Amino acid sequence: MQLTDPSSSSTPSSTRSWIVHGLAAGVAAAVAFGAQAYLFSRRSAKFRSRVIGIIPARFASSRFQGKPLVHILGKPMIQRTWERAKMATLLDHVVVATDDDNIAACCDGFGAEVVMTSESCRNGTERCNEALQKLGKKYDVVVNIQGDEPLIEPEIIDGIVKALAAPDAVFSTAVTSLKPEDACDPNRVKCVVDNRGYAIYFSRGLIPFNKSGKVNPRFPYLLHLGIQSYDAKFLKIYPELPPTPLQMEEDLEQLKVLENGYKMKVIKVDHESHGVDVPEDVDKIEHYMRQRNLC
Amino acid sequence: MAICNPSSSSSSSTSTSTKAWIIHALAVGAAAAMAIGAHAYLYYRRSGKFRSRVIGIIPARFASSRFEGKPLVHILGKPMIQRTWERAKMATTLDHVVVATDDDKIAECCRGFGADVVMTSESCRNGTERCNEALQKLGKQYDVVVNIQGDEPLIEPEIIDGIVKPCRHCFSAAPDAVFSTAVTSLKPEDAFDPNRVKCVVDNHGYAIYFSRGLIPFNKSGKVNPQFPYLLHLGIQSFDSKFLKIYPELPPTPLQMEEDLEQLKVLENGYKMKVIKVDHESHGVDVPDDVDKIERYMREHNLH
């Protein structure tokens, strides 16, 4: 029986195989470690999400033609909204998305960046999506800031951006306390949420609705505010999703999100809504601003 | 330079690398076998060939603010609880049907027509708690529990089967739905009746919300004759693990304001499957309903 010398003959090939195994294990460990670190940083939001605020502003309107340009205490409404948006700390960039040259020129005048979009956009969300596609840079989160809420608090914008960090939420929005006198107003949209702050439903009818059918003065009903923020990948597909039955019956676009099974995070804020929908609202808001020394 | 003899060195490297290859091959083989086994098991469960054990429970209490002793009231000569039980027995997906009651008279009546009875406490706050208590008392293990309302004596067995079938798949293969229930078309005259509970669903058949108010609610505030509004029916089916924890979950704000227990499911973030059925609701809530239902049954030759 020939005894082979273990050290000399086994060394070259088994050493090689050990080296190969060692390298493979090392690479696998490095990849695993790297992946964990990446996921951790994304989850922990230390990952820098790129956030853009878009103010859709169209000229045409059934109730108030040229609304973005109306002067509120001497300054165009679109400028007031833009200045407030610029104060939000979590927006990397703010643009106005419009379909009208007058609005574009006005915005250039006070230093706002403008993206021109089609007149055919059916709503603010589509306009935001079109603007997003046109912008060169990549963004992770898009905030749709209503141009007709010139007193929007920057903290609300920051709040809905933070809310979008919630797991599996592709959309976030805000609510505030509903005033009892608005309970039966179908123009005031009510909202109900679950115990982790995800939207359950939105309605023009009073929800929740108790057995008596009357407003309960002790229940904290919620009023939906128009500000919304989207995951950019979701925004790409959202306008193309076909309209859904509840969305069409209530005429509430956000219901399309829920009807398609997506999750929506809702934050509660203290905000007195001062939307400007019709010319009469201008006097109301100027009156409010003078009373509070806002200029 | 020493040139190793290829044959002799390769024969010894062969023995070590052969061992290594054998070990590797065994490991891969074992992993593959486990993967195939796991897939086969999941496929078997998903394909519904997996036999979920389903129990139907009819909670029946004696006390009632509006109609004391209701389960025992005679409808065309037969106790209501018996009619409901007979209908439940016709459902093909139930392995077993029991009546869960807190009253000896009801228990005796049920045993009289051959039903299995589980005695439960008077302190159960609602049918769901009673179902859960009954489930705990039963010796056998069940995967799905159907809560069959005792006061719907004309419940179609197909509706019971209808809410069990999707859930046999839901519960085992898609564990996101822990609860299922049924809806039917809402009659326009019931739109503003807060005793008729309306429901809205998403495009996969999951419940979005339930309300005593009209939902969806359009800008005009009027009923839309073209919209297919949905009326919630009282029948419910639970994953049995969920049923164990559900009655203990604290009441939630919307549940309390609307006085609708099912909202607790949604407010806690659980998913609920909804099936649409054709069913004319003939619930017996107050003594006057007895005449109504007897008249209906005579007209339709039901006895």
XYZ file of C-alpha atoms in Angstrom:
598
model
C 0.000 0.000 0.000
C 1.425 3.213 -1.033
C 1.075 5.839 1.630
C 1.010 9.237 0.132
C 2.482 12.025 2.109
C -0.593 13.970 3.268
C 1.044 17.354 3.562
C 2.707 17.546 0.199
C 0.070 15.991 -2.077
C -3.196 17.236 -0.497
C -2.091 20.831 -0.021
C -2.278 22.397 -3.502
C -5.858 21.319 -4.548
C -7.571 21.379 -1.159
C -5.873 24.669 -0.314
C -7.203 26.028 -3.589
C -10.679 24.795 -2.770
C -10.463 26.323 0.698
C -9.348 29.612 -0.781
C -12.198 29.552 -3.268
C -14.698 28.685 -0.555
C -13.261 31.320 1.699
C -13.540 33.974 -0.993
C -17.086 32.948 -1.848
C -18.125 33.053 1.795
C -16.430 36.386 2.198
C -18.180 37.871 -0.816
C -21.533 36.480 0.309
C -21.034 37.934 3.775
C -20.051 41.283 2.334
C -23.066 41.345 0.044
C -25.383 40.327 2.887
C -23.894 42.903 5.185
C -24.104 45.542 2.511
C -27.734 44.709 1.748
C -28.654 44.843 5.423
C -26.926 48.164 5.848
C -28.723 49.549 2.783
C -32.132 48.301 3.921
C -31.509 49.582 7.425
C -30.579 52.999 6.174
C -33.634 53.146 3.920
C -35.919 52.054 6.714
C -34.358 54.349 9.203
C -34.965 57.224 6.748
C -31.382 58.259 7.033
C -31.565 57.440 3.325
C -31.964 60.768 1.681
C -35.317 60.612 -0.145
C -35.424 63.265 -2.788
C -38.603 65.254 -2.304
C -40.169 67.726 -4.679
C -43.078 70.062 -4.031
C -45.237 70.786 -7.075
C -47.886 73.500 -7.149
C -50.274 72.733 -10.032
C -51.809 75.980 -11.276
C -54.168 76.133 -14.200
C -55.749 79.259 -15.561
C -59.152 77.971 -16.591
C -61.792 77.368 -13.948
C -65.569 77.085 -14.044
C -65.954 79.242 -10.943
C -62.916 81.506 -10.934
C -60.991 82.140 -14.110
C -57.316 83.055 -13.605
C -57.523 82.245 -9.904
C -53.798 81.692 -9.208
C -53.073 85.279 -10.219
C -55.687 86.947 -8.039
C -54.153 89.408 -5.576
C -54.474 88.677 -1.877
C -53.414 91.815 0.024
C -51.402 92.974 -2.956
C -49.571 89.739 -3.789
C -50.613 87.058 -6.332
C -52.060 83.996 -4.600
C -49.662 81.638 -6.394
C -46.738 83.636 -4.977
C -48.085 83.361 -1.434
C -48.464 79.596 -1.766
C -44.990 79.265 -3.285
C -43.367 81.345 -0.506
C -44.994 79.124 2.126
C -43.860 75.970 0.326
C -40.298 77.281 0.212
C -40.329 77.426 4.013
C -40.928 73.669 4.328
C -37.690 72.021 5.420
C -38.166 68.619 3.774
C -38.637 69.790 0.206
C -35.509 69.645 -1.925
C -37.174 71.684 -4.630
C -40.400 73.556 -5.362
C -41.857 74.116 -8.819
C -45.047 75.542 -10.242
C -46.677 73.362 -12.914
C -48.916 75.411 -15.167
C -50.570 75.432 -18.581
C -50.704 79.204 -18.959
C -48.102 81.772 -20.049
C -49.483 84.546 -17.838
C -49.068 82.367 -14.760
C -45.591 81.291 -15.931
C -44.509 84.890 -16.427
C -45.812 85.904 -13.028
C -43.916 83.047 -11.380
C -40.684 83.898 -13.220
C -41.161 87.377 -11.850
C -40.852 86.306 -8.220
C -38.170 83.700 -8.850
C -40.152 80.469 -8.953
C -39.172 77.626 -11.226
C -41.910 76.771 -13.711
C -42.686 73.596 -15.653
C -45.111 73.994 -18.548
C -47.772 71.271 -18.756
C -50.737 70.516 -21.006
C -54.110 72.155 -20.821
C -55.594 68.683 -21.102
C -54.539 67.568 -17.615
C -57.769 66.498 -15.948
C -56.683 67.307 -12.406
C -53.808 68.411 -10.195
C -52.457 64.892 -9.839
C -52.083 64.423 -13.590
C -50.417 67.796 -13.821
C -47.972 66.821 -11.066
C -47.189 63.591 -12.854
C -46.574 65.349 -16.164
C -44.307 67.879 -14.464
C -42.422 65.081 -12.706
C -41.755 63.316 -15.998
C -40.470 66.532 -17.546
C -38.041 67.333 -14.762
C -34.561 66.041 -15.411
C -33.786 64.869 -11.906
C -35.085 61.808 -10.130
C -37.346 62.284 -7.149
C -38.654 59.703 -4.648
C -41.519 61.706 -3.196
C -43.806 64.265 -4.789
C -45.897 66.678 -2.748
C -48.958 68.081 -4.525
C -49.463 71.527 -2.964
C -52.768 73.152 -3.731
C -52.256 76.588 -5.242
C -55.472 77.887 -3.706
C -54.503 77.447 -0.061
C -52.223 80.466 0.323
C -52.002 80.101 4.110
C -50.776 76.484 4.103
C -48.396 75.921 7.018
C -44.958 74.635 6.004
C -45.153 72.209 8.939
C -48.075 70.437 7.275
C -45.992 69.892 4.146
C -43.165 68.480 6.258
C -45.646 66.355 8.187
C -47.036 64.563 5.158
C -43.567 63.942 3.781
C -42.556 62.266 7.060
C -45.810 60.266 7.041
C -44.902 58.678 3.738
C -42.096 56.814 5.501
C -44.848 54.530 6.878
C -44.479 50.968 5.620
C -46.393 50.217 2.438
C -48.092 53.636 2.234
C -47.843 55.039 -1.291
C -49.823 58.170 -0.580
C -50.178 60.480 2.395
C -52.489 63.351 3.182
C -53.751 65.504 6.038
C -56.955 66.041 7.978
C -58.057 68.591 10.520
C -61.028 68.924 12.855
C -64.375 69.175 11.128
C -66.543 72.027 12.329
C -70.073 70.843 13.274
C -71.616 73.332 10.818
C -69.733 71.604 7.992
C -70.967 68.126 8.880
C -73.761 68.133 6.341
C -71.944 70.162 3.671
C -71.099 67.839 0.764
C -68.278 70.187 -0.267
C -66.474 69.385 2.965
C -64.963 65.933 2.665
C -64.947 63.800 5.804
C -62.433 61.103 6.575
C -62.264 58.053 8.855
C -58.991 56.397 9.802
C -57.834 53.195 11.471
C -55.914 52.933 14.718
C -52.555 53.275 13.024
C -53.409 56.382 11.014
C -54.237 54.752 7.686
C -57.267 56.072 5.817
C -60.319 53.813 5.837
C -62.708 55.958 3.773
C -63.487 59.482 2.594
C -67.024 60.728 1.992
C -69.100 63.800 1.235
C -71.633 62.377 3.654
C -71.088 62.476 7.390
C -68.922 59.620 8.583
C -69.054 58.090 11.085
C -72.866 58.159 11.033
C -74.600 57.277 14.272
C -78.036 55.739 14.855
C -79.694 59.084 15.527
C -78.435 60.519 12.251
C -77.439 63.731 14.048
C -74.039 65.319 14.487
C -72.449 64.193 17.747
C -70.895 67.297 19.357
C -68.401 65.093 21.193
C -67.114 63.088 18.254
C -63.811 64.263 16.691
C -64.910 64.188 13.049
C -62.155 64.743 10.494
C -62.084 67.135 7.523
C -59.863 66.200 4.608
C -57.351 68.832 3.464
C -56.296 68.965 -0.182
C -52.584 68.458 0.288
C -51.208 65.088 -0.863
C -47.889 63.410 -1.172
C -47.061 60.412 -3.348
C -44.358 57.869 -3.759
C -42.959 58.846 -7.175
C -43.280 55.315 -8.586
C -46.921 55.232 -7.537
C -47.560 58.668 -9.064
C -46.424 57.316 -12.438
C -49.163 54.701 -12.540
C -51.879 56.377 -10.506
C -53.333 58.794 -13.087
C -53.564 55.915 -15.554
C -55.549 53.643 -13.245
C -59.124 53.540 -14.539
C -61.706 55.514 -12.543
C -63.404 53.437 -9.872
C -67.093 53.271 -8.844
C -66.895 54.993 -5.438
C -64.543 57.656 -6.832
C -67.047 58.461 -9.546
C -70.128 58.425 -7.349
C -68.618 60.626 -4.630
C -66.468 62.568 -7.113
C -63.453 62.102 -4.853
C -60.208 61.219 -6.584
C -58.542 59.849 -3.480
C -61.045 56.989 -3.355
C -59.313 55.527 -6.413
C -56.292 54.858 -4.195
C -58.355 52.918 -1.639
C -60.461 51.095 -4.200
C -57.307 49.803 -5.828
C -56.186 48.418 -2.492
C -53.343 50.863 -1.837
C -52.609 52.239 1.596
C -52.794 55.892 2.497
C -51.314 57.492 5.603
C -53.182 60.375 7.187
C -51.812 62.949 9.597
C -53.964 65.082 11.828
C -53.066 68.765 11.931
C -54.488 71.961 13.348
C -55.291 74.001 10.335
C -58.053 76.377 9.588
C -58.828 75.823 5.969
C -58.781 79.054 3.962
C -59.292 77.799 0.470
C -60.041 80.312 -2.244
C -62.631 78.734 -4.556
C -64.797 81.658 -5.617
C -64.154 85.439 -5.871
C -65.979 86.064 -2.556
C -63.351 83.986 -0.739
C -60.754 86.662 -1.501
C -62.435 89.196 0.777
C -62.843 86.577 3.475
C -59.198 85.650 3.463
C -57.956 89.249 3.325
C -60.187 90.030 6.290
C -58.762 87.057 8.187
C -55.204 88.060 7.362
C -55.651 91.684 8.455
C -57.140 90.505 11.741
C -54.087 88.368 12.423
C -51.538 90.806 11.108
C -50.460 88.460 8.321
C -49.069 90.240 5.287
C 11.931 22.153 -8.892
C 10.021 19.187 -7.728
C 7.325 18.172 -10.078
C 4.677 16.355 -8.197
C 3.551 13.145 -9.664
C 0.121 14.029 -11.023
C -1.432 10.628 -10.532
C -0.383 10.159 -6.944
C -1.293 13.686 -5.833
C -4.587 13.635 -7.691
C -5.566 10.349 -6.108
C -5.248 11.840 -2.636
C -6.891 15.112 -3.724
C -9.556 12.942 -5.285
C -10.398 11.406 -1.935
C -10.686 14.813 -0.205
C -12.407 16.573 -3.073
C -14.661 13.564 -3.650
C -15.710 13.775 -0.018
C -16.309 17.477 -0.482
C -18.392 16.857 -3.590
C -20.418 14.178 -1.867
C -21.159 16.477 1.034
C -22.089 19.303 -1.303
C -24.324 17.057 -3.351
C -26.096 15.770 -0.260
C -26.645 19.291 0.992
C -28.042 20.432 -2.339
C -30.199 17.331 -2.537
C -31.583 17.888 0.947
C -32.311 21.551 0.203
C -34.033 20.632 -3.050
C -36.133 18.005 -1.325
C -37.185 20.486 1.341
C -38.017 23.109 -1.258
C -40.113 20.659 -3.259
C -41.797 19.473 -0.095
C -42.614 23.011 0.996
C -43.990 23.901 -2.440
C -46.091 20.779 -2.567
C -47.527 21.539 0.852
C -48.319 25.148 -0.030
C -49.811 24.121 -3.367
C -51.938 21.540 -1.659
C -53.171 24.084 0.853
C -53.850 26.707 -1.791
C -55.616 24.338 -4.159
C -58.270 23.816 -1.502
C -57.737 20.128 -1.483
C -56.586 20.846 2.056
C -59.543 20.135 4.235
C -60.260 23.156 6.487
C -62.487 22.250 9.415
C -65.501 24.524 9.475
C -68.076 24.928 12.214
C -71.360 26.840 12.068
C -72.452 28.360 15.389
C -75.900 29.836 15.966
C -75.703 32.122 19.012
C -79.129 32.288 20.686
C -79.766 34.208 23.839
C -83.067 34.479 25.636
C -82.957 38.061 26.854
C -83.627 40.904 24.434
C -84.693 44.517 24.867
C -87.180 44.290 22.019
C -88.216 40.650 21.910
C -87.698 38.387 24.893
C -87.382 34.671 24.133
C -87.122 35.410 20.416
C -85.359 32.186 19.314
C -88.330 30.139 20.551
C -91.051 32.107 18.782
C -93.064 29.963 16.419
C -92.942 30.764 12.720
C -95.683 28.770 10.978
C -95.704 26.286 13.823
C -91.960 25.701 14.199
C -89.548 27.469 16.594
C -87.427 30.049 14.759
C -84.187 28.556 16.078
C -85.145 25.214 14.554
C -85.772 26.799 11.165
C -82.380 28.494 11.206
C -80.665 25.305 12.323
C -82.334 23.228 9.580
C -81.160 25.715 6.960
C -77.630 25.702 8.361
C -77.559 21.903 8.211
C -78.167 22.126 4.470
C -74.936 24.066 3.898
C -72.372 21.746 2.355
C -69.218 23.410 3.695
C -70.023 23.098 7.397
C -68.547 20.087 9.170
C -70.696 20.718 12.193
C -73.495 23.005 13.412
C -74.132 23.908 17.038
C -76.424 26.259 18.897
C -74.674 28.364 21.553
C -77.110 29.553 24.182
C -77.317 30.861 27.741
C -80.811 29.555 28.456
C -82.071 26.112 29.481
C -85.395 26.427 27.654
C -83.637 27.133 24.383
C -81.198 24.290 25.031
C -84.017 21.859 25.682
C -85.941 22.934 22.616
C -82.811 22.438 20.479
C -81.983 19.029 21.840
C -85.592 18.162 21.115
C -85.079 18.531 17.356
C -81.623 16.940 17.413
C -79.298 19.941 17.526
C -76.001 19.968 19.405
C -75.992 22.615 22.092
C -73.128 24.406 23.859
C -74.036 26.311 27.008
C -72.454 29.755 27.284
C -72.549 32.638 29.765
C -75.301 35.191 30.068
C -72.577 37.807 30.204
C -71.566 37.467 26.537
C -71.923 40.957 25.121
C -72.682 39.892 21.567
C -72.941 36.955 19.171
C -69.242 37.007 18.371
C -68.219 36.587 22.002
C -70.731 33.795 22.359
C -69.281 32.067 19.278
C -65.802 32.399 20.731
C -66.842 30.976 24.090
C -68.565 28.062 22.360
C -65.500 27.451 20.212
C -63.255 27.244 23.263
C -65.603 24.765 24.924
C -65.805 22.425 21.957
C -63.267 19.636 22.156
C -62.327 19.619 18.473
C -60.150 22.051 16.602
C -61.738 24.151 13.876
C -60.097 26.447 11.327
C -63.124 28.503 10.364
C -66.127 29.574 12.424
C -69.349 30.789 10.818
C -71.537 32.960 13.022
C -75.094 32.305 11.803
C -77.701 34.722 13.048
C -80.527 32.901 14.777
C -83.064 35.503 13.693
C -82.724 35.004 9.940
C -84.762 31.800 9.608
C -84.808 31.999 5.814
C -81.029 32.199 5.380
C -80.028 30.375 2.192
C -77.498 27.568 2.737
C -75.723 28.824 -0.388
C -74.900 32.075 1.373
C -73.249 30.156 4.204
C -71.255 28.159 1.666
C -70.541 31.373 -0.223
C -68.746 33.030 2.673
C -66.860 29.893 3.650
C -65.493 28.988 0.223
C -63.447 32.098 -0.527
C -62.199 32.038 3.010
C -60.960 28.517 2.901
C -58.546 29.932 0.387
C -58.218 33.292 2.069
C -57.440 31.983 5.454
C -54.959 29.345 4.475
C -53.389 30.720 1.341
C -53.875 34.442 1.733
C -53.742 35.038 5.460
C -54.542 38.697 5.063
C -58.343 38.165 5.291
C -59.344 36.970 8.747
C -63.051 37.599 8.388
C -65.631 37.353 5.652
C -69.207 38.468 5.331
C -71.964 39.014 2.783
C -73.822 41.910 1.222
C -76.853 42.159 -0.992
C -78.474 44.950 -2.999
C -79.743 47.834 -0.923
C -83.309 48.856 -1.680
C -83.586 52.622 -2.360
C -86.195 52.993 0.420
C -83.628 51.691 2.905
C -80.950 54.209 1.919
C -81.712 56.569 4.794
C -82.679 53.939 7.348
C -79.899 53.827 9.968
C -80.919 50.265 10.862
C -79.864 49.140 7.400
C -76.092 48.996 7.289
C -74.445 50.004 4.037
C -71.100 48.730 2.803
C -68.457 49.868 0.310
C -65.833 47.520 -1.086
C -62.621 47.756 -3.087
C -61.969 46.230 -6.473
C -60.744 42.968 -4.965
C -63.828 42.434 -2.851
C -62.336 43.596 0.448
C -64.490 45.779 2.684
C -63.515 49.435 2.803
C -66.151 50.705 5.255
C -69.581 50.057 6.757
C -71.961 52.811 7.795
C -75.489 53.526 8.981
C -75.315 56.579 6.726
C -75.610 56.294 2.974
C -72.297 55.416 1.361
C -71.196 56.304 -1.204
C -72.644 59.776 -0.763
C -72.807 61.938 -3.846
C -72.697 65.731 -4.175
C -76.469 66.060 -4.427
C -77.003 64.118 -1.208
C -79.764 62.119 -2.876
C -80.034 58.418 -3.598
C -78.746 57.612 -7.063
C -81.175 55.109 -8.622
C -78.389 53.848 -10.881
C -75.820 53.122 -8.198
C -75.560 49.532 -6.886
C -75.515 50.308 -3.162
C -74.750 47.381 -0.855
C -76.635 46.240 2.272
C -74.665 44.320 4.869
C -76.064 40.941 5.942
C -75.422 39.693 9.473
C -73.653 36.482 8.587
C -69.921 36.356 9.345
C -67.137 33.862 9.101
C -63.885 34.051 11.064
C -60.493 32.462 10.982
C -60.600 30.658 14.326
C -57.252 32.083 15.493
C -58.577 35.569 14.831
C -61.839 34.789 16.644
C -59.836 33.988 19.763
C -58.359 37.479 19.984
C -61.100 39.531 18.362
C -63.584 39.823 21.241
C -60.755 40.918 23.517
C -59.626 43.757 21.277
C -60.708 47.027 22.885
C -63.697 48.795 21.322
C -62.683 51.338 18.699
C -63.974 54.879 18.039
C -65.850 54.296 14.765
C -67.313 51.031 16.090
C -68.690 52.873 19.095
C -70.014 55.886 17.232
C -71.776 53.845 14.524
C -72.517 50.958 16.908
C -71.218 48.508 14.317
C -69.035 45.726 15.660
C -67.490 44.891 12.308
C -65.766 48.286 12.236
C -63.470 47.004 14.983
C -61.985 44.625 12.415
C -61.209 47.434 9.976
C -60.025 49.881 12.615
C -57.510 47.335 13.813
C -56.139 47.064 10.299
C -57.468 43.594 9.521
C -58.836 42.700 6.127
C -62.341 41.481 5.513
C -63.588 39.692 2.406
C -67.101 40.484 1.218
C -69.247 38.423 -1.111
C -72.263 39.744 -2.938
C -75.383 37.553 -2.834
C -79.020 37.799 -3.827
C -80.901 37.623 -0.591
C -84.018 39.280 0.626
C -83.408 39.938 4.259
C -86.177 38.611 6.519
C -84.793 39.307 9.928
C -87.076 38.942 12.924
C -86.264 41.756 15.352
C -89.619 42.668 16.878
C -92.878 40.708 17.379
C -94.478 42.393 14.324
C -91.837 40.797 12.093
C -93.332 37.357 12.820
C -96.540 38.146 10.929
C -94.560 39.641 8.059
C -92.396 36.599 7.653
C -95.294 34.133 7.976
C -97.154 36.034 5.265
C -94.088 35.960 3.040
C -93.637 32.233 3.600
C -97.281 31.448 2.802
C -97.083 33.539 -0.369
C -93.985 31.656 -1.494
C -95.230 28.254 -0.386
C -92.457 27.842 2.165
C -93.113 25.855 5.299
